[in-house]
XYZ file of C-alpha atoms in Angstrom:
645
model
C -1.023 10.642 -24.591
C -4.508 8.482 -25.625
C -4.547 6.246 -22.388
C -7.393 4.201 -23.767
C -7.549 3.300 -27.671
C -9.912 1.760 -29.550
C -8.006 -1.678 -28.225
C -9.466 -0.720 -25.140
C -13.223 -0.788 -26.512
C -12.779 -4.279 -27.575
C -11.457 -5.237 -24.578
C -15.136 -4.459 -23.505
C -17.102 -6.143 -25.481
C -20.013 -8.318 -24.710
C -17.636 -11.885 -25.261
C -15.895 -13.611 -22.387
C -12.793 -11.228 -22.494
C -9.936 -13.851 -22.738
C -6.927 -13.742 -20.152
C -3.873 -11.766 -21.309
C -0.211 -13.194 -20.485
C -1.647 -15.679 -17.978
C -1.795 -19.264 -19.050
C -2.279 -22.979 -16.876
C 1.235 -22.969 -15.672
C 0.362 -25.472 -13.280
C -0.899 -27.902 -15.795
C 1.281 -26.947 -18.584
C 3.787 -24.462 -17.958
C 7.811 -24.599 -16.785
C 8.120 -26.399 -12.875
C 7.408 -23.361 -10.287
C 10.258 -21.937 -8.620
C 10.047 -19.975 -5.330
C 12.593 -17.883 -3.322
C 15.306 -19.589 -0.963
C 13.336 -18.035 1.955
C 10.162 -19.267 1.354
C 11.337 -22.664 0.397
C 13.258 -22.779 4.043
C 9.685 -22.058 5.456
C 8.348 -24.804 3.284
C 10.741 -27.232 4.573
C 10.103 -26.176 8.110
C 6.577 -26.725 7.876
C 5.808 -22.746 8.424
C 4.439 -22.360 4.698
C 2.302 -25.153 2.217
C 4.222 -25.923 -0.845
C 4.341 -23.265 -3.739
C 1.481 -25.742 -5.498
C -0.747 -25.419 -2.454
C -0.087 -21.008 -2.424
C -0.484 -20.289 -6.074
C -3.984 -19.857 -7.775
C -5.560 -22.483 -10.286
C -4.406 -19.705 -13.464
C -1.259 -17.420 -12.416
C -1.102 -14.325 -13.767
C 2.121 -15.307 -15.818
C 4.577 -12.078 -16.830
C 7.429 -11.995 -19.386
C 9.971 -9.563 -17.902
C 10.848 -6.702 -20.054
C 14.513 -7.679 -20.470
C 15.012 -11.343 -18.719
C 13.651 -13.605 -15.862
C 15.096 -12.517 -12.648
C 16.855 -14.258 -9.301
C 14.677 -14.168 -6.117
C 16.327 -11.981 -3.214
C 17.812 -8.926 -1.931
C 15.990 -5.253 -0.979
C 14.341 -2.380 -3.264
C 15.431 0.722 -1.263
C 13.370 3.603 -1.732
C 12.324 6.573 0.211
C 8.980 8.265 1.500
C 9.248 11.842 2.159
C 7.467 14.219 4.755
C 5.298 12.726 7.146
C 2.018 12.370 4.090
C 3.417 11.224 1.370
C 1.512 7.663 1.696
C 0.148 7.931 -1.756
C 3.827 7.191 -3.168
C 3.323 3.359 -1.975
C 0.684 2.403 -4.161
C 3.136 2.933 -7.084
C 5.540 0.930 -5.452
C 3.586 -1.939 -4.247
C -0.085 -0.948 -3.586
C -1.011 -1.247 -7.070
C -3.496 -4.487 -7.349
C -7.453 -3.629 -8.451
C -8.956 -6.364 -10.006
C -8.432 -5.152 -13.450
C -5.411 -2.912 -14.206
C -3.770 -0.776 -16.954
C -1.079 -2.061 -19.393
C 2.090 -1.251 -18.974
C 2.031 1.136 -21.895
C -1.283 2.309 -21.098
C -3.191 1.090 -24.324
C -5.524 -0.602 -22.164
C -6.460 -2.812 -19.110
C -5.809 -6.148 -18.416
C -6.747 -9.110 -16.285
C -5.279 -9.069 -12.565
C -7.258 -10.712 -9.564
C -9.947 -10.609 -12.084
C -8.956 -13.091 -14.785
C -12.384 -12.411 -17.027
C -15.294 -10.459 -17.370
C -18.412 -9.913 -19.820
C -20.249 -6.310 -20.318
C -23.520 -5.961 -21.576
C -23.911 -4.148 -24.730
C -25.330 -1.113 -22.843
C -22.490 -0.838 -20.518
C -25.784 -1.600 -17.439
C -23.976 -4.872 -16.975
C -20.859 -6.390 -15.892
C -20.155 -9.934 -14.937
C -16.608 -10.601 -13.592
C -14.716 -14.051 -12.823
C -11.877 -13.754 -10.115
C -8.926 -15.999 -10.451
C -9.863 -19.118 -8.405
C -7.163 -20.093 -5.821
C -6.160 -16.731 -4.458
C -4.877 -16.124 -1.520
C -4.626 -13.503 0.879
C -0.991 -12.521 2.550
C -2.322 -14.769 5.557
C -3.338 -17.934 3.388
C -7.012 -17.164 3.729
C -8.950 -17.530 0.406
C -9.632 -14.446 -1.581
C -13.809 -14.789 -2.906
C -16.847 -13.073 -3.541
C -17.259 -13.280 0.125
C -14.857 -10.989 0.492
C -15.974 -8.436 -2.252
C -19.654 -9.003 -1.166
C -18.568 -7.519 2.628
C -16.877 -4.461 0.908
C -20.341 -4.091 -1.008
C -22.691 -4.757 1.862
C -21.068 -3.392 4.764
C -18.351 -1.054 3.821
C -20.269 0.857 1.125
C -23.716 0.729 1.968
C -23.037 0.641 5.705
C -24.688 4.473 6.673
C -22.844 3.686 9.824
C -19.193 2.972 8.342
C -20.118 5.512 5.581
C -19.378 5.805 2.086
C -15.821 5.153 1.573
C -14.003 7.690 -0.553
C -13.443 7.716 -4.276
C -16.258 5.373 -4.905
C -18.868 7.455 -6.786
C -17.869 5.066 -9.661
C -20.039 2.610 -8.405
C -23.045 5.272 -9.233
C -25.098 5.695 -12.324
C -28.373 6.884 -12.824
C -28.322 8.508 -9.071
C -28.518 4.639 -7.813
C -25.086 2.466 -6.375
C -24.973 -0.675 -8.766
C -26.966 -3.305 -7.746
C -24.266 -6.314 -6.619
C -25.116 -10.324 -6.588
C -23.184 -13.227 -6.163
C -22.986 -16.065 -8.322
C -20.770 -18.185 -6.986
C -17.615 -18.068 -4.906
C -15.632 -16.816 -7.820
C -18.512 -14.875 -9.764
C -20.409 -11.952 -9.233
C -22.423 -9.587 -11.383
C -22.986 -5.635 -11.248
C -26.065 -3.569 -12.725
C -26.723 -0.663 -13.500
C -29.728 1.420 -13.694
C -28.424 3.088 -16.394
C -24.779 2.768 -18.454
C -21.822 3.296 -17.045
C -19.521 2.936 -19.401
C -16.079 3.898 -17.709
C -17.047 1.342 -14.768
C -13.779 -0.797 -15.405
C -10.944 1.560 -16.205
C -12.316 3.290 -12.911
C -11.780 0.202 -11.416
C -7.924 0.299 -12.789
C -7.381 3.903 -11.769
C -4.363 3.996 -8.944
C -6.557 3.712 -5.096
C -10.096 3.327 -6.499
C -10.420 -0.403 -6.430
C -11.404 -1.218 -2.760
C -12.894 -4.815 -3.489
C -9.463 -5.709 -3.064
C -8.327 -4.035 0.404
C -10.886 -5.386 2.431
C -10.333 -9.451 4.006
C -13.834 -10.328 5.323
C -11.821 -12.797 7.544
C -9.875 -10.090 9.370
C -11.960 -7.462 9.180
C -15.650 -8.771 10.854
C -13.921 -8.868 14.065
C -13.805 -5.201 14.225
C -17.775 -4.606 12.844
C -20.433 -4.921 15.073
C -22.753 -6.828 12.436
C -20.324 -9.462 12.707
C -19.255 -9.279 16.305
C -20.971 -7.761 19.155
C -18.211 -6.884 21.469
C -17.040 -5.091 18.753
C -17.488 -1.777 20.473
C -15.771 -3.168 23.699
C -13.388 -4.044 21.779
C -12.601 -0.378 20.460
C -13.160 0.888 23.906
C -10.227 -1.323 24.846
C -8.168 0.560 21.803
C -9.093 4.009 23.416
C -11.676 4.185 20.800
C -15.456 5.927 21.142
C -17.046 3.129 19.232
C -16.728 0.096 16.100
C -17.065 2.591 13.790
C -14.030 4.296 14.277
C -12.304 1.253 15.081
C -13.251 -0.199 11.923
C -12.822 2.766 10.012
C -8.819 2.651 11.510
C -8.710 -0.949 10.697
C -10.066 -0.730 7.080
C -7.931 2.073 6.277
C -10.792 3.482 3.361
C -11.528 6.762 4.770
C -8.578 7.588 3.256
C -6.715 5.424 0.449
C -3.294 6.221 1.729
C -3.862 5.498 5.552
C -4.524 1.612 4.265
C -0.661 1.082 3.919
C -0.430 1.846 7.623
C -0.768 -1.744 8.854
C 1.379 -4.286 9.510
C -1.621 -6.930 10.617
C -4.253 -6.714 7.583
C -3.797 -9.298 5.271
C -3.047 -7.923 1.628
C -2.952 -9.228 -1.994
C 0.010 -7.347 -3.222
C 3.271 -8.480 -3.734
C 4.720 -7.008 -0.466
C 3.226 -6.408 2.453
C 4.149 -4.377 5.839
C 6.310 -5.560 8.310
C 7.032 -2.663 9.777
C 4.636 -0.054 8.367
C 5.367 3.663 8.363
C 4.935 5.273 11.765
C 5.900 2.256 13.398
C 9.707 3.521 12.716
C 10.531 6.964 12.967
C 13.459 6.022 10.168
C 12.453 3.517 8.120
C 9.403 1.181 6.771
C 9.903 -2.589 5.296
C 7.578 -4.169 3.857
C 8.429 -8.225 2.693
C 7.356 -10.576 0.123
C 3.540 -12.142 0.301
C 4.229 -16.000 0.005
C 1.164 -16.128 -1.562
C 1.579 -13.532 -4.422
C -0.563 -14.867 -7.348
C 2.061 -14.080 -10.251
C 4.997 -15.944 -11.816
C 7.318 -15.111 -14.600
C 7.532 -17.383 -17.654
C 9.767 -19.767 -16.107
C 7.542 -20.464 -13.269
C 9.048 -18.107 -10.348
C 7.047 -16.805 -7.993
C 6.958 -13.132 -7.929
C 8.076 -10.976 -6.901
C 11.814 -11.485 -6.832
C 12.720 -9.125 -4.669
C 12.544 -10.157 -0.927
C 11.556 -6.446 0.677
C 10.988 -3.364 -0.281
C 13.015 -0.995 2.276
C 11.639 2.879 2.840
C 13.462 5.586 4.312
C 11.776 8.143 6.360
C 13.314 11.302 5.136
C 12.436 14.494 5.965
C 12.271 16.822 3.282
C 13.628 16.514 -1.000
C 17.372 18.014 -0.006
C 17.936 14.988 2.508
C 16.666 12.838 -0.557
C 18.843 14.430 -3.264
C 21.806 13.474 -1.095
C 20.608 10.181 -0.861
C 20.162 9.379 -3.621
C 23.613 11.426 -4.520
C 25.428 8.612 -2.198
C 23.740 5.515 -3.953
C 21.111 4.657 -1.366
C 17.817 4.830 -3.413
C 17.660 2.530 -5.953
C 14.206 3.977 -7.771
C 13.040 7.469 -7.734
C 11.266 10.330 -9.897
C 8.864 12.019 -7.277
C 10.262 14.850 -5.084
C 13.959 14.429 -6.659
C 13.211 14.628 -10.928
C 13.023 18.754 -10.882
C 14.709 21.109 -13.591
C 17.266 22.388 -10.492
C 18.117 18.742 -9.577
C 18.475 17.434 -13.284
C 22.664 19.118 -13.729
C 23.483 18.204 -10.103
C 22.340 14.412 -10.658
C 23.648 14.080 -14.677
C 27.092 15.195 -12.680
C 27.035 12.599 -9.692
C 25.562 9.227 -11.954
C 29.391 7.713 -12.029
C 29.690 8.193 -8.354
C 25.978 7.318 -7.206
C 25.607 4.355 -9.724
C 22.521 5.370 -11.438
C 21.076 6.172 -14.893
C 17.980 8.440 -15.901
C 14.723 7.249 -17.532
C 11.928 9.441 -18.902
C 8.621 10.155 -17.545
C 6.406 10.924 -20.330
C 4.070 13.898 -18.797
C 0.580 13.053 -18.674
C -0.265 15.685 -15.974
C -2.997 19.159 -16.907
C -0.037 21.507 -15.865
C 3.157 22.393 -13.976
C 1.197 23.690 -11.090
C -2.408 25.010 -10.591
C -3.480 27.792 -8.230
C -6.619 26.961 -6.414
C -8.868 29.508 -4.382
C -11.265 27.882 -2.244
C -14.793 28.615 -3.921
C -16.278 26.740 -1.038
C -14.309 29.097 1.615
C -16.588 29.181 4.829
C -15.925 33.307 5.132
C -18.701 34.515 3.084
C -17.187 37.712 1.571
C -14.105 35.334 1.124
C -16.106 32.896 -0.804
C -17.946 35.694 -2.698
C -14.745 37.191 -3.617
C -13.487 34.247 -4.916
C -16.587 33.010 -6.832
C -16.306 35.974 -8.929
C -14.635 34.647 -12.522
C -13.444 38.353 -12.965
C -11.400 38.267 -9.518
C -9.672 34.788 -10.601
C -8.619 36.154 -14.278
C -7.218 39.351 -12.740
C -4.799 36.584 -10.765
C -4.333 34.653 -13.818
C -3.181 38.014 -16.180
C -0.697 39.520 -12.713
C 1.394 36.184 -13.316
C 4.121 36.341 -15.854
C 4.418 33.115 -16.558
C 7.428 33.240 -18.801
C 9.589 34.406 -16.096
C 8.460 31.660 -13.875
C 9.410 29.040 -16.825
C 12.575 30.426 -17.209
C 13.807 30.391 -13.609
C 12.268 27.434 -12.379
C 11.949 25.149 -15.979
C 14.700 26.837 -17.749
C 12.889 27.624 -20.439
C 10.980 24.442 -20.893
C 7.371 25.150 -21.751
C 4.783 27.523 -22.560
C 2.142 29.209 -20.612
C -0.811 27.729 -20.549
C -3.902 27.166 -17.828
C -4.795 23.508 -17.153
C -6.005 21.771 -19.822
C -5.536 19.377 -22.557
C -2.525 18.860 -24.650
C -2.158 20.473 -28.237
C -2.169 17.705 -31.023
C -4.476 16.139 -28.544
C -8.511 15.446 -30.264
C -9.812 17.345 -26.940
C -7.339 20.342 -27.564
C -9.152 23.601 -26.723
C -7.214 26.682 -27.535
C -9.173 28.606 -25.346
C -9.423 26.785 -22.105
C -5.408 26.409 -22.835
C -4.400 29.836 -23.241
C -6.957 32.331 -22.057
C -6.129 34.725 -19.691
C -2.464 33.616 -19.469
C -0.795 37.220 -21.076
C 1.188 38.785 -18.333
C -0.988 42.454 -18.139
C -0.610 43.623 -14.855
C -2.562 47.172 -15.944
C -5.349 45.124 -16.949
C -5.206 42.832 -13.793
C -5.454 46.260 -11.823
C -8.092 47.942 -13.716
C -10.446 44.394 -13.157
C -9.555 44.671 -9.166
C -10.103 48.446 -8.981
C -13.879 47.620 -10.427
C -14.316 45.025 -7.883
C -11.844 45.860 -4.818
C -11.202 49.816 -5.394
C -10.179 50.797 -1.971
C -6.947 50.210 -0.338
C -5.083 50.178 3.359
C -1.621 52.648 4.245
C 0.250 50.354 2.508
C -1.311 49.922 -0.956
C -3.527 46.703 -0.497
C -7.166 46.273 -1.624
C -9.958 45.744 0.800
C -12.733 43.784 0.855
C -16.466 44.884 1.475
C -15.777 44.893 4.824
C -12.807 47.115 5.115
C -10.710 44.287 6.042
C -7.076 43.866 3.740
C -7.303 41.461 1.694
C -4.968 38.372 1.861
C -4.949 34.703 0.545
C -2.698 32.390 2.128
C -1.912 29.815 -0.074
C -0.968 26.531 1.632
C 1.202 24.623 0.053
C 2.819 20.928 1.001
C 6.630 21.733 1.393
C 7.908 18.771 -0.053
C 7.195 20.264 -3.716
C 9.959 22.555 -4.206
C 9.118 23.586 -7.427
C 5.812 24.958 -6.025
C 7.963 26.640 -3.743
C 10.050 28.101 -5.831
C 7.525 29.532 -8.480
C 5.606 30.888 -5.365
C 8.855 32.999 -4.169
C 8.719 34.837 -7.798
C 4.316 34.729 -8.083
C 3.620 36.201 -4.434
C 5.761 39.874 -5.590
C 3.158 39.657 -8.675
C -0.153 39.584 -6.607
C 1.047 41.583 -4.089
C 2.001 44.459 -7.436
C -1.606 44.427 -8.020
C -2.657 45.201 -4.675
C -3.141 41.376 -3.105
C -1.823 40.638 0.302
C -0.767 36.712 -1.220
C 1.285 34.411 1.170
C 2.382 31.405 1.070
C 2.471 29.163 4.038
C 4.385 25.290 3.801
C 3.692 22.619 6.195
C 4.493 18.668 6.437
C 2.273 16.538 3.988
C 0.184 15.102 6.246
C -0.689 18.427 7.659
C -1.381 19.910 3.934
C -4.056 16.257 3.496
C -5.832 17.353 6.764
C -6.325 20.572 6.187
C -6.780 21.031 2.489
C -7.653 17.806 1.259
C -9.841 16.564 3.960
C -10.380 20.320 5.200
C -12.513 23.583 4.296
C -10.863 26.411 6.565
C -7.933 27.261 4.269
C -7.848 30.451 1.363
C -6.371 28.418 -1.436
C -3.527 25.820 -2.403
C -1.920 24.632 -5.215
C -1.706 21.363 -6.765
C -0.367 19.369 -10.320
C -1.589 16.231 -11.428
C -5.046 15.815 -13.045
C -4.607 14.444 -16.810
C -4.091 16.367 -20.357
C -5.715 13.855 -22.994
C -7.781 11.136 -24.127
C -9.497 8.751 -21.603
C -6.915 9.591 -19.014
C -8.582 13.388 -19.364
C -12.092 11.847 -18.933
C -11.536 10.133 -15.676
C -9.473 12.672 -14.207
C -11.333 15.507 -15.111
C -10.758 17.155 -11.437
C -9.567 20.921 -12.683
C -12.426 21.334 -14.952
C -15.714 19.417 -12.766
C -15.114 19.347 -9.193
C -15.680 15.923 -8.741
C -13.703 14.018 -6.362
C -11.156 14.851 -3.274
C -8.477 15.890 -6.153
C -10.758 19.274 -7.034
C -9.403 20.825 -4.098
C -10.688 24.394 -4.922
C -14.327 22.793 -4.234
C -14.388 20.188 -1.569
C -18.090 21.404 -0.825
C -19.158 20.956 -4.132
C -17.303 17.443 -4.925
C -19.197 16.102 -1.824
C -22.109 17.526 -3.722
C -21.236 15.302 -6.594
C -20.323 12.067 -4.748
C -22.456 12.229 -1.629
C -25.407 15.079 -1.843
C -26.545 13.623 1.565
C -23.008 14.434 3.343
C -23.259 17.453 6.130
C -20.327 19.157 4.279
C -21.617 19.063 0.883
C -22.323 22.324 -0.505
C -25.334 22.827 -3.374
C -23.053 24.660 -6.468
C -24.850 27.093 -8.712
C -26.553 25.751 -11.312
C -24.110 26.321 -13.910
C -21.718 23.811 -11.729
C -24.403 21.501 -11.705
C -25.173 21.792 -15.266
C -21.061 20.355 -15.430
C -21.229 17.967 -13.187
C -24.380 16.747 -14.718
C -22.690 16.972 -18.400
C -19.576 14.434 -16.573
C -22.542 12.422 -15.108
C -23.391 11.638 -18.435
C -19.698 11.261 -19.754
C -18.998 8.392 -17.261
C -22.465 6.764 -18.562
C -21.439 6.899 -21.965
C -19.382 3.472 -23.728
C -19.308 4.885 -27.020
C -15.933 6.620 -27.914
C -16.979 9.020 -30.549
C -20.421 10.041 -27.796
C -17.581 10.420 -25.056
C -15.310 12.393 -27.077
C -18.150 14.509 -28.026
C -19.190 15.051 -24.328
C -15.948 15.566 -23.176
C -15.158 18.558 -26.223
C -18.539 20.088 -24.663
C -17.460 19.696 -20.806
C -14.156 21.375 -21.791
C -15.812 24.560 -23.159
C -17.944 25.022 -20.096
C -14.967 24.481 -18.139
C -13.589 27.298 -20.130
C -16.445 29.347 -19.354
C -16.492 29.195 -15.934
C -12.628 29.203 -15.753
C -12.147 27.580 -11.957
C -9.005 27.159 -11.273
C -5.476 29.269 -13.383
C -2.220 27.484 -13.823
C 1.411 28.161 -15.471
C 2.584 26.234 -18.274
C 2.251 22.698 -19.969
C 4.862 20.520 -18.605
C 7.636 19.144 -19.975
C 8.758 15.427 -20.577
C 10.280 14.613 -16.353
C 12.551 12.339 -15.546
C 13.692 10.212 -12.647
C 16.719 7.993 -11.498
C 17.408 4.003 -11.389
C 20.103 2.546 -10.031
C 22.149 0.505 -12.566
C 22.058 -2.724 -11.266
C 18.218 -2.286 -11.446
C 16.759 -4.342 -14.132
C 13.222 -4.920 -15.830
C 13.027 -1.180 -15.670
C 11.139 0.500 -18.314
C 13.448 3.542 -19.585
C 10.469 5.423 -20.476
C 6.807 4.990 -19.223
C 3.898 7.133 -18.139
C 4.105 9.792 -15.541
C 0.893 10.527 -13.825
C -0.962 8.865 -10.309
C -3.886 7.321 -12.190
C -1.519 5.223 -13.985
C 0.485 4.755 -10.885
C 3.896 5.770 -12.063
C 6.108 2.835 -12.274
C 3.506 0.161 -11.254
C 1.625 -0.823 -14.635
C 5.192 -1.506 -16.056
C 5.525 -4.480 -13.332
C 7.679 -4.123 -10.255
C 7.259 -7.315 -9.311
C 9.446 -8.095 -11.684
C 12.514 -5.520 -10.867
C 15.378 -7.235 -9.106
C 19.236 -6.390 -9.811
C 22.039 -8.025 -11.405
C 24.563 -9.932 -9.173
């Protein structure tokens, strides 16, 4: 799908964009209307009255089928011990600016305006005055000017990740404050995609960082601050600030019950404070109402259980006890076994329409720290005899059923950016040809028929692979016979997702992995462009190079070859660029070098998904967006779910 349209360009234009669905409800709007819990703290003098918690200009929403009743719990699950990154789709999902819910655009959030210069050099945003955070605290430029000053350019607290955004021209965007709800960016030259980075799911760290709370832990701000970590069993503030802020890694910032937020739950008991279960309870001062004038959100908690792996979820959710899902349970296998138990678990499907590059994605390390390793896998010829020993179709059939065509990663056909060749090359199941390439390049073999490397050792890749996907798993049990037919030692090795973010994610000593996600048209393509530029954390076959990209300075970047540079210049340019027909035009060019240096080999374009909802749910879109950059459900509101009494 087109996530951006040319809606989207107007939207940044050099005029005051106007706010979209919020109006003066305080002035002119219906009375405001809070939940029975809140108004109990009112009354007992725990809470100021809903007037005193709500901003000057609520963001007001219409629910998608009717205003809702406050109360009651959203049960949901998180799987494995890593898979963090599902909250921010539930209720992590507030940047200043954020995509509509049918991704045609963004709209205004804690930012209610903003002006761009007609070079893209500029941008001049207004927050929504009267904000709170969870605690009561203000939310201002104060707060965003901290983030600025000593989060990002701190060399001591280091660059947070994900933030190259904030780059163009080789220079971080100059930052000023204009007044307690104003402040201004520039440039040194465009940057064209600055907001809808800003909107993309975990970028937007302006917004996850109270100044209040979080000076007490930095030493600018307080000088016991290292006694203070040594207290924690901490080396110094750094790291104690670091655990505090929760931005070395976006999905360690849900684990905290004690930092204030600005979304419309917030941790009471955050996950791995419970071994079985995480809750996390309305923010009295959410800045939303519906158009009646009720405080969102209406439901009073949102209710997580720990389970260990997707079978102990399918049986969950079998028995009625999730109420929401379409991660780790919306696979071909599960699709008969749940159509045949909706009477009895109370639920009904939705569609996911698929957004993501492809099914799965096999990734060598090209950054590998062995050196004949990283040679080996450098060569384009060794990765295209991998590609040509997979026979796709027979992994559609068993684990799809027949739902999809092989293809590499790429962009979707119909699709403006379509590139037959970057879509289909090398996927023909040859097996002689995949053995004639490796006899060139690996020629001898052990006793038992596989091909060593230059230094007579066998050669094996052990792909790691988080064990919660069970697709992945499943396509490896048929793939790992078809490398190991042309003379590859290939294993597969599952572990817990937090293990699999350590040691691929945020690691270099692994052989390769395999992945989904990244984006298969339009703008959506452009900003998550991680199989064909290694760019960010996501390009997981290159974490040396990515670094490169985002932080040249880092000890663990790694200089690519020129023709990586010459791509990751090309995307330099892309993200500079706020002309759609120039971006377009870049982005058919990045594509074809992508093609030429063919990085990374997948299996098939994927089909529409699906995922469950409880029938009592309502507000539920029955078909939205599924992808992580458009934080499947969030843009479609969940602050607005409750169920029907």
């Amino acid at each position: 799908m087109t996530a951006c349209s040319s809606r989207m360009r107007r939207l940044l234009g050099t005029a005051l964009v106007a706010v979209l669905g919020a109006v003066a409800a305080q002035a002119a709007g219906p009375a405001l209307k809070e939940a029975p819990a809140l108004a109990e703290r009112v009354a007992r003098g725990e809470l100021p009255p809903i007037e005193k918690r709500l901003p000057q200009n609520p963001v007001v929403y219409t629910p998608l089928d009717r205003p809702g009743t406050h109360g009651g719990d959203w049960n949901h699950a998180l799987v494995g011990g890593g898979s963090l990154s599902m909250v921010v789709r539930y209720q992590g999902y507030e940047p200043l600016v954020r995509f509509t819910p049918d991704w045609s655009g963004i709209e205004p959030n804690l930012a209610e305006s903003w002006e761009v210069s007609p070079d893209s050099r500029v941008y001049t945003i207004r927050l929504r005055e009267g904000v709170r955070w969870s605690d009561g605290e203000p939310f201002t430029t104060e707060d965003i000017r901290f983030w600025y000053d000593d989060v990002l350019l701190n060399s001591e607290v280091a660059a947070p990740v994900g933030q190259s955004y904030w780059q163009a021209g080789g220079e971080v965007g100059a930052f000023e404050v204009i007044d307690d709800y104003t402040f201004r960016v520039s440039f040194a030259e465009p940057n064209g995609f600055f907001l809808q980075q800003v909107a993309w799911a975990n970028q937007d760290q302006m917004t996850r960082t109270p100044a209040h709370y979080l000076k007490q832990f930095h030493a600018a701000y307080n000088p016991e601050a290292d006694a203070l970590a040594r207290q924690r069993g901490l080396d110094s503030w750094v790291a104690l600030f670091r655990l505090e802020s929760g931005l070395d890694d976006p999905n360690i910032h849900y684990q905290s019950s004690t930092r204030p937020g600005l979304t419309p739950w917030v941790f009471e008991i955050a996950p791995g404070q419970n071994t079985e279960r995480a809750v996390a309870v309305r923010n009295p001062y959410y800045f939303k109402v519906d158009s009646e004038g009720a405080q969102l959100p209406y439901f009073d908690r949102v209710v997580y259980q720990l389970v260990a792996d997707p079978e102990v979820l399918l049986l969950k959710v079998l028995q009625g006890e999730i109420d929401m899902m379409d991660q780790y349970i919306g696979t071909p296998t599960n699709r008969p076994v749940l159509y045949d138990g909706q009477e009895r678990g109370g639920y009904r499907f939705y569609t996911l329409k698929e957004t993501a590059a492809n099914t799965m994605v096999f990734q060598l390390n090209l950054n590998h720290l062995d050196p004949v390793n990283n040679a080996l896998f450098n060569d384009r010829d060794f990765r295209e005899a991998l590609s040509i020993a997979i026979d796709r179709q027979m992994l559609i059939d068993a684990v799809y059923v027949g739902q999809g065509e092989p293809a590499q990663a790429s962009i979707i056909k119909g699709d403006p950016l379509y590139s037959e060749r970057l879509a289909l090359q090398h996927t023909e199941y040859d097996p002689a040809r995949a053995n004639e390439i490796l006899d060139a390049l690996l020629p001898e073999r052990d006793s038992s028929g596989f091909r060593l490397d230059s230094q007579g050792r066998r050669v094996s890749i052990i792909f790691e692979i988080d064990q919660t996907r069970k697709t992945f798993l499943d396509k490896f049990e048929l793939a790992i016979p078809m490398f190991q037919a042309v003379g590859i030692d290939a294993q597969m090795r599952t572990m817990d997702r937090s293990l699999w973010e350590t040691r691929v994610r945020r690691g270099r000593e692994f052989d390769a992995t395999a992945h989904q996600f990244g984006a298969n048209s339009g703008v959506a393509a452009m900003l998550d462009a991680r199989y064909f530029v290694p760019f960010s954390s996501n390009s997981l076959y290159a974490p040396g190079w990515s670094l490169w990209f985002t932080d040249p300075g880092n000890p663990n970047a790694v200089e690519p070859p020129a023709e990586i540079v010459a791509i990751q210049d090309l995307y330099r340019k892309l993200l500079a660029t706020g002309d759609e027909n120039e971006q377009r035009r870049i982005m058919t060019e990045l594509l074809e070098m992508a093609a030429d240096q063919f990085l990374v080999f997948g299996v098939s374009m994927p089909p529409d998904g699906y995922g469950i909802v409880r029938n009592d749910m309502v507000n539920v879109a029955m078909e939205m967006p599924n992808s992580y950059g458009w934080p499947t459900p969030a843009p479609t509101r969940p602050e607005t779910f409750f169920k029907s009494r």
